[in-house]
Amino acid sequence: MRVRLFAALRELAGTGELELDAPDVASLLAELTAKFGGEFARVLEASSVLVDGEPAARGRELRPEDEVALLPPVSGG
């Protein structure tokens, strides 16, 4: 599946897009945490997960054709 990373997550991973396989959102997040480390995990904990443009819970099953977007909180002024 296509995984899109935004803002701080993109910077920490060094890329804005990945191709990965995972059975569900929780497994995907665990794989990304193992790959990119503690600071990535900290930002990920506060991030929103969208699957095909819809908010997704950690237990949501994933299919190879899904697009997952990980959106960290953004502040502005």
Short mmCIF file of N, CA, C and O in Angstrom, two decimals:
data_model
loop_
_atom_site.label_atom_id
_atom_site.label_comp_id
_atom_site.label_asym_id
_atom_site.label_seq_id
_atom_site.Cartn_x
_atom_site.Cartn_y
_atom_site.Cartn_z
N MET A 1 0.84 -1.17 0.00
CA MET A 1 0.00 0.00 0.00
C MET A 1 0.88 1.23 0.00
O MET A 1 2.05 1.18 0.37
N ARG A 2 0.29 2.31 -0.40
CA ARG A 2 1.00 3.60 -0.45
C ARG A 2 0.80 4.30 0.89
O ARG A 2 -0.32 4.44 1.36
N VAL A 3 1.91 4.71 1.49
CA VAL A 3 1.87 5.44 2.77
C VAL A 3 2.46 6.81 2.52
O VAL A 3 3.60 6.94 2.06
N ARG A 4 1.67 7.83 2.82
CA ARG A 4 2.12 9.21 2.62
C ARG A 4 2.39 9.84 3.98
O ARG A 4 1.57 9.75 4.89
N LEU A 5 3.55 10.47 4.11
CA LEU A 5 3.97 11.12 5.35
C LEU A 5 3.99 12.62 5.14
O LEU A 5 4.44 13.10 4.09
N PHE A 6 3.57 13.36 6.15
CA PHE A 6 3.50 14.81 6.04
C PHE A 6 4.26 15.48 7.17
O PHE A 6 4.46 14.91 8.24
N ALA A 7 4.68 16.71 6.93
CA ALA A 7 5.30 17.61 7.91
C ALA A 7 6.45 16.93 8.64
O ALA A 7 7.37 16.44 8.00
N ALA A 8 6.42 16.92 9.97
CA ALA A 8 7.53 16.39 10.76
C ALA A 8 7.81 14.92 10.47
O ALA A 8 8.97 14.49 10.48
N LEU A 9 6.78 14.14 10.21
CA LEU A 9 6.99 12.72 9.90
C LEU A 9 7.78 12.56 8.60
O LEU A 9 8.68 11.72 8.51
N ARG A 10 7.47 13.37 7.62
CA ARG A 10 8.21 13.34 6.36
C ARG A 10 9.68 13.71 6.59
O ARG A 10 10.58 13.07 6.07
N GLU A 11 9.91 14.73 7.39
CA GLU A 11 11.27 15.16 7.67
C GLU A 11 12.06 14.08 8.41
O GLU A 11 13.21 13.80 8.08
N LEU A 12 11.44 13.46 9.41
CA LEU A 12 12.12 12.42 10.18
C LEU A 12 12.41 11.17 9.36
O LEU A 12 13.44 10.53 9.54
N ALA A 13 11.51 10.83 8.44
CA ALA A 13 11.69 9.64 7.61
C ALA A 13 12.60 9.91 6.41
O ALA A 13 13.12 8.97 5.81
N GLY A 14 12.73 11.18 6.04
CA GLY A 14 13.54 11.51 4.87
C GLY A 14 12.84 11.25 3.55
O GLY A 14 13.46 11.26 2.50
N THR A 15 11.53 11.03 3.61
CA THR A 15 10.74 10.79 2.40
C THR A 15 9.27 11.11 2.69
O THR A 15 8.84 11.04 3.83
N GLY A 16 8.54 11.43 1.67
CA GLY A 16 7.12 11.72 1.82
C GLY A 16 6.23 10.56 1.44
O GLY A 16 5.02 10.62 1.64
N GLU A 17 6.82 9.50 0.90
CA GLU A 17 5.99 8.39 0.43
C GLU A 17 6.74 7.07 0.54
O GLU A 17 7.94 7.00 0.22
N LEU A 18 6.03 6.03 0.97
CA LEU A 18 6.59 4.69 1.10
C LEU A 18 5.61 3.68 0.52
O LEU A 18 4.41 3.93 0.49
N GLU A 19 6.12 2.56 0.09
CA GLU A 19 5.29 1.42 -0.31
C GLU A 19 5.54 0.31 0.71
O GLU A 19 6.66 -0.18 0.83
N LEU A 20 4.49 -0.05 1.46
CA LEU A 20 4.62 -1.06 2.52
C LEU A 20 3.44 -2.01 2.48
O LEU A 20 2.40 -1.70 1.88
N ASP A 21 3.58 -3.12 3.20
CA ASP A 21 2.49 -4.07 3.38
C ASP A 21 2.29 -4.27 4.87
O ASP A 21 3.26 -4.48 5.60
N ALA A 22 1.04 -4.21 5.31
CA ALA A 22 0.71 -4.47 6.72
C ALA A 22 -0.75 -4.90 6.76
O ALA A 22 -1.57 -4.43 5.97
N PRO A 23 -1.10 -5.79 7.70
CA PRO A 23 -2.48 -6.27 7.77
C PRO A 23 -3.47 -5.25 8.34
O PRO A 23 -4.65 -5.30 8.04
N ASP A 24 -2.97 -4.33 9.18
CA ASP A 24 -3.85 -3.34 9.80
C ASP A 24 -3.04 -2.09 10.17
O ASP A 24 -1.82 -2.09 10.08
N VAL A 25 -3.77 -1.06 10.60
CA VAL A 25 -3.11 0.21 10.91
C VAL A 25 -2.10 0.06 12.04
O VAL A 25 -0.98 0.56 11.95
N ALA A 26 -2.45 -0.66 13.10
CA ALA A 26 -1.53 -0.83 14.23
C ALA A 26 -0.22 -1.48 13.79
O ALA A 26 0.86 -1.05 14.21
N SER A 27 -0.30 -2.49 12.95
CA SER A 27 0.91 -3.16 12.46
C SER A 27 1.75 -2.22 11.60
O SER A 27 2.98 -2.21 11.68
N LEU A 28 1.09 -1.42 10.79
CA LEU A 28 1.79 -0.46 9.96
C LEU A 28 2.54 0.55 10.82
O LEU A 28 3.72 0.84 10.59
N LEU A 29 1.88 1.07 11.85
CA LEU A 29 2.51 2.06 12.72
C LEU A 29 3.69 1.44 13.48
O LEU A 29 4.73 2.09 13.66
N ALA A 30 3.55 0.18 13.90
CA ALA A 30 4.65 -0.50 14.58
C ALA A 30 5.84 -0.68 13.64
O ALA A 30 7.00 -0.49 14.04
N GLU A 31 5.57 -1.02 12.39
CA GLU A 31 6.64 -1.19 11.41
C GLU A 31 7.37 0.13 11.17
O GLU A 31 8.61 0.18 11.11
N LEU A 32 6.62 1.22 11.05
CA LEU A 32 7.23 2.53 10.84
C LEU A 32 8.05 2.96 12.04
O LEU A 32 9.14 3.53 11.90
N THR A 33 7.55 2.70 13.25
CA THR A 33 8.28 3.04 14.47
C THR A 33 9.59 2.27 14.54
O THR A 33 10.64 2.84 14.87
N ALA A 34 9.56 0.98 14.22
CA ALA A 34 10.78 0.18 14.23
C ALA A 34 11.79 0.69 13.20
O ALA A 34 13.00 0.70 13.45
N LYS A 35 11.29 1.15 12.08
CA LYS A 35 12.17 1.61 11.00
C LYS A 35 12.78 2.99 11.27
O LYS A 35 13.94 3.22 10.98
N PHE A 36 11.98 3.90 11.87
CA PHE A 36 12.42 5.29 11.98
C PHE A 36 12.73 5.76 13.40
O PHE A 36 13.22 6.87 13.58
N GLY A 37 12.44 4.98 14.42
CA GLY A 37 12.90 5.29 15.77
C GLY A 37 11.99 6.10 16.67
O GLY A 37 10.84 6.39 16.35
N GLY A 38 12.57 6.47 17.81
CA GLY A 38 11.84 7.07 18.92
C GLY A 38 11.20 8.42 18.64
O GLY A 38 10.05 8.65 19.03
N GLU A 39 11.91 9.33 18.02
CA GLU A 39 11.33 10.65 17.74
C GLU A 39 10.18 10.52 16.76
O GLU A 39 9.14 11.17 16.90
N PHE A 40 10.33 9.65 15.76
CA PHE A 40 9.26 9.39 14.81
C PHE A 40 8.04 8.84 15.57
O PHE A 40 6.91 9.28 15.35
N ALA A 41 8.27 7.91 16.49
CA ALA A 41 7.19 7.31 17.28
C ALA A 41 6.47 8.36 18.12
O ALA A 41 5.25 8.33 18.25
N ARG A 42 7.24 9.29 18.69
CA ARG A 42 6.63 10.35 19.52
C ARG A 42 5.68 11.21 18.70
O ARG A 42 4.57 11.49 19.12
N VAL A 43 6.11 11.61 17.51
CA VAL A 43 5.26 12.42 16.64
C VAL A 43 4.08 11.59 16.13
O VAL A 43 2.94 12.06 16.08
N LEU A 44 4.34 10.35 15.80
CA LEU A 44 3.29 9.46 15.29
C LEU A 44 2.17 9.27 16.31
O LEU A 44 1.00 9.20 15.95
N GLU A 45 2.52 9.22 17.58
CA GLU A 45 1.53 9.03 18.65
C GLU A 45 0.45 10.11 18.64
O GLU A 45 -0.72 9.85 18.94
N ALA A 46 0.82 11.33 18.27
CA ALA A 46 -0.13 12.45 18.24
C ALA A 46 -0.72 12.69 16.86
O ALA A 46 -1.51 13.61 16.67
N SER A 47 -0.37 11.85 15.90
CA SER A 47 -0.79 12.06 14.51
C SER A 47 -2.15 11.45 14.20
O SER A 47 -2.59 10.52 14.87
N SER A 48 -2.76 11.97 13.15
CA SER A 48 -4.00 11.41 12.63
C SER A 48 -3.66 10.42 11.53
O SER A 48 -2.71 10.61 10.77
N VAL A 49 -4.47 9.36 11.44
CA VAL A 49 -4.30 8.35 10.41
C VAL A 49 -5.54 8.39 9.51
O VAL A 49 -6.67 8.27 10.00
N LEU A 50 -5.32 8.57 8.22
CA LEU A 50 -6.41 8.53 7.25
C LEU A 50 -6.15 7.38 6.28
O LEU A 50 -5.02 7.20 5.83
N VAL A 51 -7.18 6.62 6.00
CA VAL A 51 -7.09 5.56 5.00
C VAL A 51 -8.08 5.92 3.90
O VAL A 51 -9.27 6.06 4.16
N ASP A 52 -7.57 6.11 2.72
CA ASP A 52 -8.38 6.53 1.58
C ASP A 52 -9.21 7.77 1.91
O ASP A 52 -10.39 7.88 1.56
N GLY A 53 -8.59 8.70 2.64
CA GLY A 53 -9.22 9.98 2.95
C GLY A 53 -10.16 9.99 4.13
O GLY A 53 -10.71 11.02 4.48
N GLU A 54 -10.33 8.85 4.81
CA GLU A 54 -11.24 8.75 5.96
C GLU A 54 -10.44 8.46 7.23
O GLU A 54 -9.52 7.64 7.20
N PRO A 55 -10.80 9.09 8.36
CA PRO A 55 -10.12 8.78 9.62
C PRO A 55 -10.20 7.28 9.91
O PRO A 55 -11.23 6.65 9.68
N ALA A 56 -9.09 6.72 10.41
CA ALA A 56 -9.02 5.28 10.64
C ALA A 56 -8.51 4.96 12.04
O ALA A 56 -7.55 5.57 12.51
N ALA A 57 -9.16 4.00 12.68
CA ALA A 57 -8.73 3.51 13.98
C ALA A 57 -7.55 2.56 13.80
O ALA A 57 -7.31 2.03 12.71
N ARG A 58 -6.83 2.32 14.87
CA ARG A 58 -5.65 1.45 14.83
C ARG A 58 -6.00 0.02 14.40
O ARG A 58 -5.18 -0.66 13.81
N GLY A 59 -7.20 -0.43 14.67
CA GLY A 59 -7.60 -1.79 14.32
C GLY A 59 -8.09 -1.97 12.89
O GLY A 59 -8.39 -3.09 12.49
N ARG A 60 -8.16 -0.90 12.15
CA ARG A 60 -8.68 -1.01 10.77
C ARG A 60 -7.79 -1.90 9.91
O ARG A 60 -6.57 -1.73 9.87
N GLU A 61 -8.41 -2.84 9.22
CA GLU A 61 -7.67 -3.71 8.30
C GLU A 61 -7.26 -2.90 7.07
O GLU A 61 -7.96 -1.98 6.65
N LEU A 62 -6.12 -3.28 6.50
CA LEU A 62 -5.60 -2.60 5.32
C LEU A 62 -5.52 -3.56 4.14
O LEU A 62 -5.29 -4.75 4.31
N ARG A 63 -5.72 -2.99 2.96
CA ARG A 63 -5.61 -3.76 1.71
C ARG A 63 -4.47 -3.18 0.88
O ARG A 63 -4.12 -2.02 1.04
N PRO A 64 -3.92 -3.97 -0.02
CA PRO A 64 -2.80 -3.49 -0.83
C PRO A 64 -3.12 -2.23 -1.64
O PRO A 64 -2.23 -1.41 -1.90
N GLU A 65 -4.37 -2.02 -2.00
CA GLU A 65 -4.73 -0.85 -2.81
C GLU A 65 -5.03 0.40 -1.99
O GLU A 65 -5.29 1.48 -2.54
N ASP A 66 -4.98 0.30 -0.65
CA ASP A 66 -5.26 1.46 0.20
C ASP A 66 -4.16 2.51 0.13
O ASP A 66 -3.00 2.19 -0.14
N GLU A 67 -4.55 3.75 0.39
CA GLU A 67 -3.58 4.82 0.59
C GLU A 67 -3.74 5.31 2.02
O GLU A 67 -4.83 5.70 2.43
N VAL A 68 -2.64 5.27 2.76
CA VAL A 68 -2.64 5.70 4.15
C VAL A 68 -1.89 7.02 4.23
O VAL A 68 -0.79 7.15 3.70
N ALA A 69 -2.50 8.00 4.88
CA ALA A 69 -1.86 9.30 5.10
C ALA A 69 -1.67 9.49 6.60
O ALA A 69 -2.59 9.25 7.39
N LEU A 70 -0.47 9.89 7.00
CA LEU A 70 -0.16 10.14 8.40
C LEU A 70 0.09 11.63 8.57
O LEU A 70 1.03 12.19 7.98
N LEU A 71 -0.76 12.26 9.36
CA LEU A 71 -0.77 13.71 9.49
C LEU A 71 -0.46 14.13 10.93
O LEU A 71 -1.31 13.98 11.81
N PRO A 72 0.73 14.65 11.19
CA PRO A 72 1.04 15.13 12.54
C PRO A 72 0.21 16.39 12.84
O PRO A 72 -0.27 17.06 11.93
N PRO A 73 0.07 16.69 14.14
CA PRO A 73 -0.62 17.93 14.48
C PRO A 73 0.17 19.12 13.94
O PRO A 73 1.41 19.10 13.92
N VAL A 74 -0.54 20.12 13.48
CA VAL A 74 0.10 21.30 12.90
C VAL A 74 -0.37 22.51 13.68
O VAL A 74 -1.55 22.67 13.95
N SER A 75 0.58 23.35 14.04
CA SER A 75 0.20 24.59 14.72
C SER A 75 0.53 25.75 13.79
O SER A 75 1.42 25.66 12.95
N GLY A 76 -0.19 26.80 13.95
CA GLY A 76 0.06 27.96 13.12
C GLY A 76 -0.45 29.21 13.81
O GLY A 76 -1.04 29.14 14.88
N GLY A 77 -0.24 30.30 13.17
CA GLY A 77 -0.67 31.51 13.83
C GLY A 77 -1.02 32.58 12.85
O GLY A 77 -0.97 32.51 11.68
#
